[in-house]
mmCIF file of C-alpha atoms in Angstrom:
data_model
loop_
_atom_site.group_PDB
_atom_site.id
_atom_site.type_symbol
_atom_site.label_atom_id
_atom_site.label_comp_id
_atom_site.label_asym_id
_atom_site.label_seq_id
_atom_site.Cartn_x
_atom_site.Cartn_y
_atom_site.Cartn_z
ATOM 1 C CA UNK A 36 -55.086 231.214 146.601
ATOM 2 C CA UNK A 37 -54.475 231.471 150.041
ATOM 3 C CA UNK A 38 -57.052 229.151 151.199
ATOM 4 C CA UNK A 39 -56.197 226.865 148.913
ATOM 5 C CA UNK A 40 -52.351 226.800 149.701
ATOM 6 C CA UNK A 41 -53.768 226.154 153.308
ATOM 7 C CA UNK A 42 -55.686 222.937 152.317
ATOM 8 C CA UNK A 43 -52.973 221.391 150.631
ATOM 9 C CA UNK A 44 -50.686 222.222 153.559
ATOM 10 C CA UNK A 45 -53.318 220.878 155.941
ATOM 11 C CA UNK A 46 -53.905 217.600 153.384
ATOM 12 C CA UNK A 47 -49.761 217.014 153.325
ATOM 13 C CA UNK A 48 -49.504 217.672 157.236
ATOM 14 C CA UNK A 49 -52.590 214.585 157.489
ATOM 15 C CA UNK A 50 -51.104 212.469 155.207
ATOM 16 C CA UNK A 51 -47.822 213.005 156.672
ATOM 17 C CA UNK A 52 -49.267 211.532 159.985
ATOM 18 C CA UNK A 53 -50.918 208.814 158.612
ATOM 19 C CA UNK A 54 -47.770 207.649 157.077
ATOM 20 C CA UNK A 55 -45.578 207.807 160.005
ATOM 21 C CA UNK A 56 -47.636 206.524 162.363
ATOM 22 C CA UNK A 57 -48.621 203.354 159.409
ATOM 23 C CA UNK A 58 -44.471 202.863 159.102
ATOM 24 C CA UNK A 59 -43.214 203.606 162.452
ATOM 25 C CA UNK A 60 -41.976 201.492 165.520
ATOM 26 C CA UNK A 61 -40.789 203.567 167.790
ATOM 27 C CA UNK A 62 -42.712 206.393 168.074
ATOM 28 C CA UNK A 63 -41.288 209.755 169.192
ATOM 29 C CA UNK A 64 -43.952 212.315 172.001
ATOM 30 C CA UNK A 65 -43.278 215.164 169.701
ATOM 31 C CA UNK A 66 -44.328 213.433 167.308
ATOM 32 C CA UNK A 67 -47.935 212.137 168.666
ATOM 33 C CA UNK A 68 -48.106 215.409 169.854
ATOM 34 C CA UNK A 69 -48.642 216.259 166.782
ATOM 35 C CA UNK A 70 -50.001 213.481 164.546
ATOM 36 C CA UNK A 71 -52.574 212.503 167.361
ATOM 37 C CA UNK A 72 -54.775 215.940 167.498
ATOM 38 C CA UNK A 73 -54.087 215.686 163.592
ATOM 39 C CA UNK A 74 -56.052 212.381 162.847
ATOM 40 C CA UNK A 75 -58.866 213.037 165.520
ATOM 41 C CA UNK A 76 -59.522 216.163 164.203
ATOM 42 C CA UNK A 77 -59.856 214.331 160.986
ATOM 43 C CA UNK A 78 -61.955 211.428 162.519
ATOM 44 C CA UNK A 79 -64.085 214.134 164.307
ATOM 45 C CA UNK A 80 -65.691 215.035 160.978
ATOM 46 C CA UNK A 81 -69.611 214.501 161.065
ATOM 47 C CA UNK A 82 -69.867 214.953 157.493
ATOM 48 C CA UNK A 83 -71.443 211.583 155.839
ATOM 49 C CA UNK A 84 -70.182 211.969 152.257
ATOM 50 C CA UNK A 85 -68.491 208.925 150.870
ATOM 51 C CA UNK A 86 -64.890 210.285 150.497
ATOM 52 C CA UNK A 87 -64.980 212.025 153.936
ATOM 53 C CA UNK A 88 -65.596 208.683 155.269
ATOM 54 C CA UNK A 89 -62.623 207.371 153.575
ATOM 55 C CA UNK A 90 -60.680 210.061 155.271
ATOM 56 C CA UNK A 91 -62.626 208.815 158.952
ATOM 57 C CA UNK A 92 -61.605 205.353 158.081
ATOM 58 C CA UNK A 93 -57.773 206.441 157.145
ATOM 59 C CA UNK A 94 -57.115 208.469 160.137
ATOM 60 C CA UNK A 95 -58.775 206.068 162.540
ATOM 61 C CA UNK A 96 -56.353 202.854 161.144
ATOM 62 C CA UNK A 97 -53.781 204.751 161.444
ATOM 63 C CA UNK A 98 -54.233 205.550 165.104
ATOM 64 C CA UNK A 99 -54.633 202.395 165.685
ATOM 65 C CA UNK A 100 -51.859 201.455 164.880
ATOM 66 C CA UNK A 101 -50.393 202.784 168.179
ATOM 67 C CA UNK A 102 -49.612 200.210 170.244
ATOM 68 C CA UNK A 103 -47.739 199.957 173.747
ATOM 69 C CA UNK A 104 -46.578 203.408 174.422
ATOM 70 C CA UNK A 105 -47.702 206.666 176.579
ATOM 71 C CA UNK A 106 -50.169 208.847 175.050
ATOM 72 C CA UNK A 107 -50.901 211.712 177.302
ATOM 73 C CA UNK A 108 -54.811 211.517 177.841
ATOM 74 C CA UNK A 109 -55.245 215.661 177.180
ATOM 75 C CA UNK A 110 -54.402 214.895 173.098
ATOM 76 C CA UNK A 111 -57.002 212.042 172.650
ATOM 77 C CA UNK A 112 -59.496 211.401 175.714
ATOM 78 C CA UNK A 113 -62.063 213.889 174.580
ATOM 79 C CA UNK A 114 -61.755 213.784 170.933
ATOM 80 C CA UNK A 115 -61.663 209.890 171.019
ATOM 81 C CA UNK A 116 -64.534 209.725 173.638
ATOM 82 C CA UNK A 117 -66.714 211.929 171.367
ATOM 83 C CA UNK A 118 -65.866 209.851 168.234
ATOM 84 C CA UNK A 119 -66.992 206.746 169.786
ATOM 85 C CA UNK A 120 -70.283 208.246 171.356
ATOM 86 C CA UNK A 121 -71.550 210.147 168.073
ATOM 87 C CA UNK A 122 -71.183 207.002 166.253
ATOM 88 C CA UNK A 123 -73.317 204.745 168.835
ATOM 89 C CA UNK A 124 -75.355 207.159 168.218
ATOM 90 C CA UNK A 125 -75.689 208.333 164.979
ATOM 91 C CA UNK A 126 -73.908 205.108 162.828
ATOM 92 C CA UNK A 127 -71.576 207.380 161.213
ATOM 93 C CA UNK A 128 -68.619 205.415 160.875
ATOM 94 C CA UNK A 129 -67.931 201.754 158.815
ATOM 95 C CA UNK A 130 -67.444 199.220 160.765
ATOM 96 C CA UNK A 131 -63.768 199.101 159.958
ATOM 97 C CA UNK A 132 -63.307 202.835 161.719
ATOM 98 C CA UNK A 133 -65.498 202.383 164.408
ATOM 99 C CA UNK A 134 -63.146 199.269 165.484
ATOM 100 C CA UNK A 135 -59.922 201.269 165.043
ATOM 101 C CA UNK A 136 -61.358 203.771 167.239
ATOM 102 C CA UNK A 137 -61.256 201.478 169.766
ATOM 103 C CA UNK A 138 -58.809 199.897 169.414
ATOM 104 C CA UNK A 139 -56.754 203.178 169.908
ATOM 105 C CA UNK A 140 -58.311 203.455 173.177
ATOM 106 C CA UNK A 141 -57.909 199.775 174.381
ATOM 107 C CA UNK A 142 -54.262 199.749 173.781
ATOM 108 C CA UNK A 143 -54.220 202.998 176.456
ATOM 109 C CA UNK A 144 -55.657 200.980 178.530
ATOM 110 C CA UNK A 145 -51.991 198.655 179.415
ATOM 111 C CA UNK A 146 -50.411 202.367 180.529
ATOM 112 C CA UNK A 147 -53.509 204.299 182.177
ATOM 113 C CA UNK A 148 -55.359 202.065 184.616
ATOM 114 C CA UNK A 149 -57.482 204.945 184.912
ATOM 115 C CA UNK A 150 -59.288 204.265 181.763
ATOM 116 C CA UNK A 151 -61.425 201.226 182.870
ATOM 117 C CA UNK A 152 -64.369 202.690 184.224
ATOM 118 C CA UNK A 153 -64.746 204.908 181.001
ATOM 119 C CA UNK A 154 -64.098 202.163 178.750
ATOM 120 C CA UNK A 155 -66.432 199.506 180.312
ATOM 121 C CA UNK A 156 -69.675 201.832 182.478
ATOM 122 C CA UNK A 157 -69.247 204.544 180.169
ATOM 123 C CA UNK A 158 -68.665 203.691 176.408
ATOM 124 C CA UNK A 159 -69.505 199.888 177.067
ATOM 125 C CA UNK A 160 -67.042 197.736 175.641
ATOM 126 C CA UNK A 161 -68.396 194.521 176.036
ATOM 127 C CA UNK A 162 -71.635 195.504 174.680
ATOM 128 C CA UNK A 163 -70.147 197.224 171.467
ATOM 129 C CA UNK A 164 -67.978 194.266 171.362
ATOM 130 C CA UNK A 165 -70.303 191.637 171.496
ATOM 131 C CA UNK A 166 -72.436 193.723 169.380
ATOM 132 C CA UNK A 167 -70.091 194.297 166.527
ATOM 133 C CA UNK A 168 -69.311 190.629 166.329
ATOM 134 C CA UNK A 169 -73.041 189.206 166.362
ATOM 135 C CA UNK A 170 -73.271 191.690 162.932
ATOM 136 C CA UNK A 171 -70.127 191.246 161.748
ATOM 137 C CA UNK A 172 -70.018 187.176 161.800
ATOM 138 C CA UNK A 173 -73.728 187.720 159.620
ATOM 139 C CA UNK A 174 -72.419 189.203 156.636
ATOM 140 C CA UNK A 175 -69.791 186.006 156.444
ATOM 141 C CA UNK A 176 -70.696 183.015 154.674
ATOM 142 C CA UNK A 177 -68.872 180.638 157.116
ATOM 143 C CA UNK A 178 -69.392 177.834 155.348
ATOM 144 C CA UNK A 179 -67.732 178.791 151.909
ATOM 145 C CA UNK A 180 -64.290 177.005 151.705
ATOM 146 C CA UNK A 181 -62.696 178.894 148.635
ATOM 147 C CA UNK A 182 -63.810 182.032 146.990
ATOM 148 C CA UNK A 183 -65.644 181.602 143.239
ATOM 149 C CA UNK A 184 -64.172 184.913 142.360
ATOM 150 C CA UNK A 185 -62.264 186.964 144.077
ATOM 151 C CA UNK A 186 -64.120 190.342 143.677
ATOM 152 C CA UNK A 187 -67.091 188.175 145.271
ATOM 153 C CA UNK A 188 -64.741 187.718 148.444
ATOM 154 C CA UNK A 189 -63.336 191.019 148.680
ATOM 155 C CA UNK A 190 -66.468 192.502 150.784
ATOM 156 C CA UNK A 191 -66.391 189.291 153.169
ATOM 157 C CA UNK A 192 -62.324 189.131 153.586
ATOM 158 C CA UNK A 193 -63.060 192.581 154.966
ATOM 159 C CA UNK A 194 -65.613 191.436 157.469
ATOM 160 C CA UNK A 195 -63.509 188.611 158.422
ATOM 161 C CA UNK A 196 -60.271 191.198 159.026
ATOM 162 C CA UNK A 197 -62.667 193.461 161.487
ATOM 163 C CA UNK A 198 -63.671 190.132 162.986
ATOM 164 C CA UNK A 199 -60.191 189.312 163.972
ATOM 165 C CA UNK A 200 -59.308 193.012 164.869
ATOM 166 C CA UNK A 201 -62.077 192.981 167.444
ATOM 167 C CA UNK A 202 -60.731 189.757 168.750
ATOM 168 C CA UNK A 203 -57.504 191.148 168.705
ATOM 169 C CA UNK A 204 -58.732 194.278 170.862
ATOM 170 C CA UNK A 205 -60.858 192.131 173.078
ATOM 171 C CA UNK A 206 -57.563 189.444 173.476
ATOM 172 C CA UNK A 207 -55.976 193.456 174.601
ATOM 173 C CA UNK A 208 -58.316 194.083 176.704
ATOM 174 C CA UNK A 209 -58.691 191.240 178.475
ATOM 175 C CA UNK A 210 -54.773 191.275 179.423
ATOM 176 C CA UNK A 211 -54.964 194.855 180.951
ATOM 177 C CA UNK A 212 -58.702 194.843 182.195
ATOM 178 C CA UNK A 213 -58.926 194.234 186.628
ATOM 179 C CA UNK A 214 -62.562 195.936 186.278
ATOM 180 C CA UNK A 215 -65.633 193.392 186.407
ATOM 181 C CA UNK A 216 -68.210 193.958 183.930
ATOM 182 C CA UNK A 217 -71.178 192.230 183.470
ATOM 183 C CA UNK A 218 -71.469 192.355 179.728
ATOM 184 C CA UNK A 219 -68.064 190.966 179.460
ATOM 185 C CA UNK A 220 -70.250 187.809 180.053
ATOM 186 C CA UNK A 221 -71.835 189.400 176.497
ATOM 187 C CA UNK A 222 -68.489 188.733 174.985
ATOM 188 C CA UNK A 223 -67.519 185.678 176.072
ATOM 189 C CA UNK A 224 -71.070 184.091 174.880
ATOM 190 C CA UNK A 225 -70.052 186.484 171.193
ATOM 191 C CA UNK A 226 -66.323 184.774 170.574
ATOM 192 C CA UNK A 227 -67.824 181.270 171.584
ATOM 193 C CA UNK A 228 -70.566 181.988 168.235
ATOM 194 C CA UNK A 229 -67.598 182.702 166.169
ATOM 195 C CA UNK A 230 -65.512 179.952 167.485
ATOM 196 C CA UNK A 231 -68.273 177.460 166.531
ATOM 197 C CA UNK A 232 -68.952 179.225 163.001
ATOM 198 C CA UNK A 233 -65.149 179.744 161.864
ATOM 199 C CA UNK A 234 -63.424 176.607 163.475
ATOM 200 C CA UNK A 235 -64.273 174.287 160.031
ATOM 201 C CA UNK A 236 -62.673 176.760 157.408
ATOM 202 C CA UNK A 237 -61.345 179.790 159.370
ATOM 203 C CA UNK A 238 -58.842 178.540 161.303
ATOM 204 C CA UNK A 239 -56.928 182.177 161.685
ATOM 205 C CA UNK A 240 -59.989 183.527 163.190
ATOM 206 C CA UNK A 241 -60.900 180.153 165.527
ATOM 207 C CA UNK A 242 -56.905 179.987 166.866
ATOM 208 C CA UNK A 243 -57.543 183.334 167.833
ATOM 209 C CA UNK A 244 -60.951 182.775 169.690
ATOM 210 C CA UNK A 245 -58.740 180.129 171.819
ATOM 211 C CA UNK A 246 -55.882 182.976 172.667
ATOM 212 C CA UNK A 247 -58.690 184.638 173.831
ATOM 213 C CA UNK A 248 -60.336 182.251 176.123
ATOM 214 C CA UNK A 249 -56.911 181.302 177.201
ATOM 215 C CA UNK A 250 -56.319 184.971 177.659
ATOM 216 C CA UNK A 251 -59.814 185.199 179.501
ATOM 217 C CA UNK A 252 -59.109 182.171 182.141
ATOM 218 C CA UNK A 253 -56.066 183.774 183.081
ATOM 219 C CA UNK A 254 -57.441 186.968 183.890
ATOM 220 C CA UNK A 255 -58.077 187.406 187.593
ATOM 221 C CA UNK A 256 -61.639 189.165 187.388
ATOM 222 C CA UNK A 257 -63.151 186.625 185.149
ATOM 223 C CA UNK A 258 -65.362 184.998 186.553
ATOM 224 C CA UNK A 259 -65.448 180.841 185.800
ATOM 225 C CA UNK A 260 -69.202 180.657 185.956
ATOM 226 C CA UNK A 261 -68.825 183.091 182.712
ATOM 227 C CA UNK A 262 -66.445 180.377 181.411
ATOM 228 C CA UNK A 263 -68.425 177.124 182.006
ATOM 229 C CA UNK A 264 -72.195 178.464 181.749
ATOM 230 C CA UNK A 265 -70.965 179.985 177.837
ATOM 231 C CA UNK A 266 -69.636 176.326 177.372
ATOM 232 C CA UNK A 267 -66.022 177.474 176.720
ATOM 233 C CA UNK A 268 -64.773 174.298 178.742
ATOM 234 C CA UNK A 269 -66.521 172.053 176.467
ATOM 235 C CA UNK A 270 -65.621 173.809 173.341
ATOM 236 C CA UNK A 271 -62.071 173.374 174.445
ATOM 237 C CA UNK A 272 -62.005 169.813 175.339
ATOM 238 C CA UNK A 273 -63.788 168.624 171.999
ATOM 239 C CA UNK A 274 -61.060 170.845 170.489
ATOM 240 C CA UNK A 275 -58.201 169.324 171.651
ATOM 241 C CA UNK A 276 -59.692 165.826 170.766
ATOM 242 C CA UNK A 277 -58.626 166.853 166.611
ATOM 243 C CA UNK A 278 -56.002 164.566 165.478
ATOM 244 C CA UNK A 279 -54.881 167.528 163.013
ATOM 245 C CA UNK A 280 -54.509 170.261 165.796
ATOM 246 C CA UNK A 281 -51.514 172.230 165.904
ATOM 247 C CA UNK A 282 -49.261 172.120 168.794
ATOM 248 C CA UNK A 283 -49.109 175.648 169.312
ATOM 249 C CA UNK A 284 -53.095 175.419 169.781
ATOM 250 C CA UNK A 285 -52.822 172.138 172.165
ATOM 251 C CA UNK A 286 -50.537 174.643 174.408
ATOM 252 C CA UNK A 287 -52.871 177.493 174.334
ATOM 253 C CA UNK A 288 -55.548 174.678 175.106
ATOM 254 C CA UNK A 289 -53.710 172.702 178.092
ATOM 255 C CA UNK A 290 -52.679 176.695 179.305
ATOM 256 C CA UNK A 291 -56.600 177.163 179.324
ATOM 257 C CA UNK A 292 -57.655 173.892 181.310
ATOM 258 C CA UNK A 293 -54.474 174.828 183.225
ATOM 259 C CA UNK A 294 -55.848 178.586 184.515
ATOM 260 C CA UNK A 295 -59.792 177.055 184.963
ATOM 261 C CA UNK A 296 -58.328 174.265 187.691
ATOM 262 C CA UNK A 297 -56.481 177.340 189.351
ATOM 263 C CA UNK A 298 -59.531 179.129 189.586
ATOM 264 C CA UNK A 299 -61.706 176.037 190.759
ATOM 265 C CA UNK A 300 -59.241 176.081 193.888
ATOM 266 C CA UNK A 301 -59.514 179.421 194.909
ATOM 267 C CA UNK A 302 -61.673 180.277 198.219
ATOM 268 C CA UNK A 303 -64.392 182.175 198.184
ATOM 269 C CA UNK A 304 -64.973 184.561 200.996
ATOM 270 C CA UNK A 305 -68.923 184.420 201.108
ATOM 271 C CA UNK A 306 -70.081 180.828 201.970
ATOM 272 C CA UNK A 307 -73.332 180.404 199.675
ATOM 273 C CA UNK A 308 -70.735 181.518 196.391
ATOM 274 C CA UNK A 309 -68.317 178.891 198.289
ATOM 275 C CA UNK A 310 -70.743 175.924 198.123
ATOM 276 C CA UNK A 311 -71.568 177.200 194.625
ATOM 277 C CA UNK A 312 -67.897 176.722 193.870
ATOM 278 C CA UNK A 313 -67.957 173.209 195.184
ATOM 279 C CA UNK A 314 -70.230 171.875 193.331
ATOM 280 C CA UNK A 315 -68.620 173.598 189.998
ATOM 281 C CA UNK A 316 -65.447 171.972 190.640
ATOM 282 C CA UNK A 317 -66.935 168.382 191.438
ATOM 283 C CA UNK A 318 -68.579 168.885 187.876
ATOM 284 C CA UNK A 319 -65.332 170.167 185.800
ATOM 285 C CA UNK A 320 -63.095 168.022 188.179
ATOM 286 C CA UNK A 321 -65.143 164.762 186.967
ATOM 287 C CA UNK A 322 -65.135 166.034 183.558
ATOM 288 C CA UNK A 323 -61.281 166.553 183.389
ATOM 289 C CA UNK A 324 -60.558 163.202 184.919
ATOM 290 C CA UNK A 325 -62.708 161.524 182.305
ATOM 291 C CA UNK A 326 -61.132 163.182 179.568
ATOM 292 C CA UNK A 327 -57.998 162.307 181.121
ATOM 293 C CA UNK A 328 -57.041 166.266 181.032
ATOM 294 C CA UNK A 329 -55.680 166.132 184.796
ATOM 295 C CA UNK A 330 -52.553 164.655 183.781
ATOM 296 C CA UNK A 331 -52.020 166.762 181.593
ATOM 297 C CA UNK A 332 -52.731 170.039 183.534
ATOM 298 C CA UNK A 333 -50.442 167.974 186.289
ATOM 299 C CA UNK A 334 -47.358 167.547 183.228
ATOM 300 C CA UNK A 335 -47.363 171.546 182.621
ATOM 301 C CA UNK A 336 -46.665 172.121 186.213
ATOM 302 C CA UNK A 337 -43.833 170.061 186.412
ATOM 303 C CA UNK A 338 -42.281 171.290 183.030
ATOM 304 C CA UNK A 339 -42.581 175.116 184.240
ATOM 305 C CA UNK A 340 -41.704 174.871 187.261
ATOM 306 C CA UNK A 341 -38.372 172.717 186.057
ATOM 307 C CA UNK A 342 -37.607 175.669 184.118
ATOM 308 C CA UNK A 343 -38.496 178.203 186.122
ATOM 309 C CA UNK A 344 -35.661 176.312 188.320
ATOM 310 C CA UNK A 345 -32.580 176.217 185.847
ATOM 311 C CA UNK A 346 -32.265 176.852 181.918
ATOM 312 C CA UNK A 347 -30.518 173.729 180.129
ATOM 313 C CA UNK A 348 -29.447 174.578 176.446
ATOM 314 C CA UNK A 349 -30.097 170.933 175.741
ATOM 315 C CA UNK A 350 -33.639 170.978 176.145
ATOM 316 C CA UNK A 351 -36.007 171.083 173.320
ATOM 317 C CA UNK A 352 -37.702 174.083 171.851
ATOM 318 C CA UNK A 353 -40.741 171.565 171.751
ATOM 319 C CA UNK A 354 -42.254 171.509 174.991
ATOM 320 C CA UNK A 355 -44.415 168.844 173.955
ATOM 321 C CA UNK A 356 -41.394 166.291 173.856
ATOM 322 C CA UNK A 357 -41.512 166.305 177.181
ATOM 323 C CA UNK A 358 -45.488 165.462 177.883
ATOM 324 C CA UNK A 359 -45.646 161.921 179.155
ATOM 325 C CA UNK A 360 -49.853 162.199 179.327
ATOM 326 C CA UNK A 361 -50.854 163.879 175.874
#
């Protein structure tokens, strides 16, 4: 009786975690101090029977539902670290979990710099990534505009939420990440597949591949031979040419072409990687101008930095009424 007053105590205590973290928005330390160690002991189960894995999958979207707050690294690091490696391992976890375990750990990352190396040279994070997304975008029939039936969707609608949850995580990553990485290459080349498979009748999932390329460009340790040799410059540009293109996605597109001609006139210190540069930015410089893209690049500037000068309530909330160019 005892034992089994203890289980249901221990089964009320998890569910009771699950269901604050799930609800809350302001999250309390006493309380992670307790409902953290709760779930990872949960997601630390090696057991591979079907229900346990429901409990995996529970625990771990829960946690990752913790976004931008402090998480002292002696409740998670080593249960979280563990998790992760078993599973590269061993497979252990659906697909689902697995990216909820990271995702826990990525949004550390914006409070505790001191993450990066772990995340990227020791767990890998562009390979998993990249990896996750090459299987994931497999199991989707891209092409399908509306479902048949909707049981016959349900197993692909989840493949297409883990799909934008690793883009979410990567769009994360990419905002707090100052580490290079050569398989972040890897991911760049993985969100350009998707981009080109989802951009007909996904257009959640393809908006988002553009925040993240945006997001990418703007990042200081990207490099812009990643950029242009992955073709993300061209995807862009035939993007914007879409006569039914949202403005929001125009922005995010312009903000892209924006960052890339800020990176083509940066110096570099070693002069073979300088000429290197040169010849890049003839190339993208010629392309731009063709397009007619310059101008446009050239209207953002003004527009920010008029108001980054003075704040006029009679300007309008579409910044696009003000593009002379597009």
């Amino acid at each position: 009786m005892k034992m089994k007053k203890e289980g249901k105590n221990e089964k009320l205590l998890i569910d009771l975690c699950e269901c604050y973290i799930s609800l809350s928005n302001d999250f309390s330390s006493e309380c992670l101090s307790i409902c953290v160690p709760c779930l990872l002991k949960v997601a630390s189960n090696k057991e591979r029977h079907e229900d346990i894995q429901e409990e995996l999958e529970m625990a771990l979207l829960a946690l990752s539902n913790v976004r931008c707050c402090v998480v002292e690294q002696e409740l998670y690091l080593g249960a979280i670290k563990e998790i992760i490696q078993y599973h590269q391992e061993h497979h252990n976890l659906t697909r689902l979990a697995y990216q909820s375990a990271w995702q826990f750990l990525i949004n550390r990352l914006f409070k505790d710099k001191r993450l990066e190396d772990m995340i990227m040279n020791e767990l890998h994070f562009g390979r998993e990534a990249s990896g996750e997304l090459e299987e994931l975008s497999k199991c989707v029939d891209w092409k399908r505009e509306k479902a048949e039936e909707e049981e016959e969707r349900g197993k692909e609608r989840r493949e297409e939420l883990v799909i934008w949850r690793w883009l979410d995580a990567m769009y994360y990553f990419l905002y707090s990440c100052r580490l290079w990485n050569e398989e972040l290459a890897g991911v760049i080349g993985s969100v350009v597949s998707v981009f080109q498979a989802s951009r007909d009748n996904r257009k959640r999932i393809s908006n988002q591949c553009i925040y993240l390329f945006k997001r990418a460009a703007e990042n200081v340790i990207m490099k812009i031979d990643v950029l242009l040799n992955e073709g993300v410059v061209d995807l862009i540009s035939e993007e914007m040419k879409q006569p039914s293109l949202k403005d929001g996605i125009m922005f995010e597109s312009l903000q892209f072409l924006k960052n890339i001609s800020r990176k083509l006139k940066e110096k570099e210190v070693d002069k073979p990687e300088e000429e290197k540069r040169k010849a890049i930015k003839r190339k993208i410089f010629e392309k731009m101008e063709e397009e007619g893209y310059e101008d446009c690049i050239e209207s953002i500037r003004k527009i920010f930095d008029f108001l980054k000068e003075q704040f006029c309530d009679g300007l309008s909330l579409n910044i696009f009424d003000y593009f002379v160019n597009v």
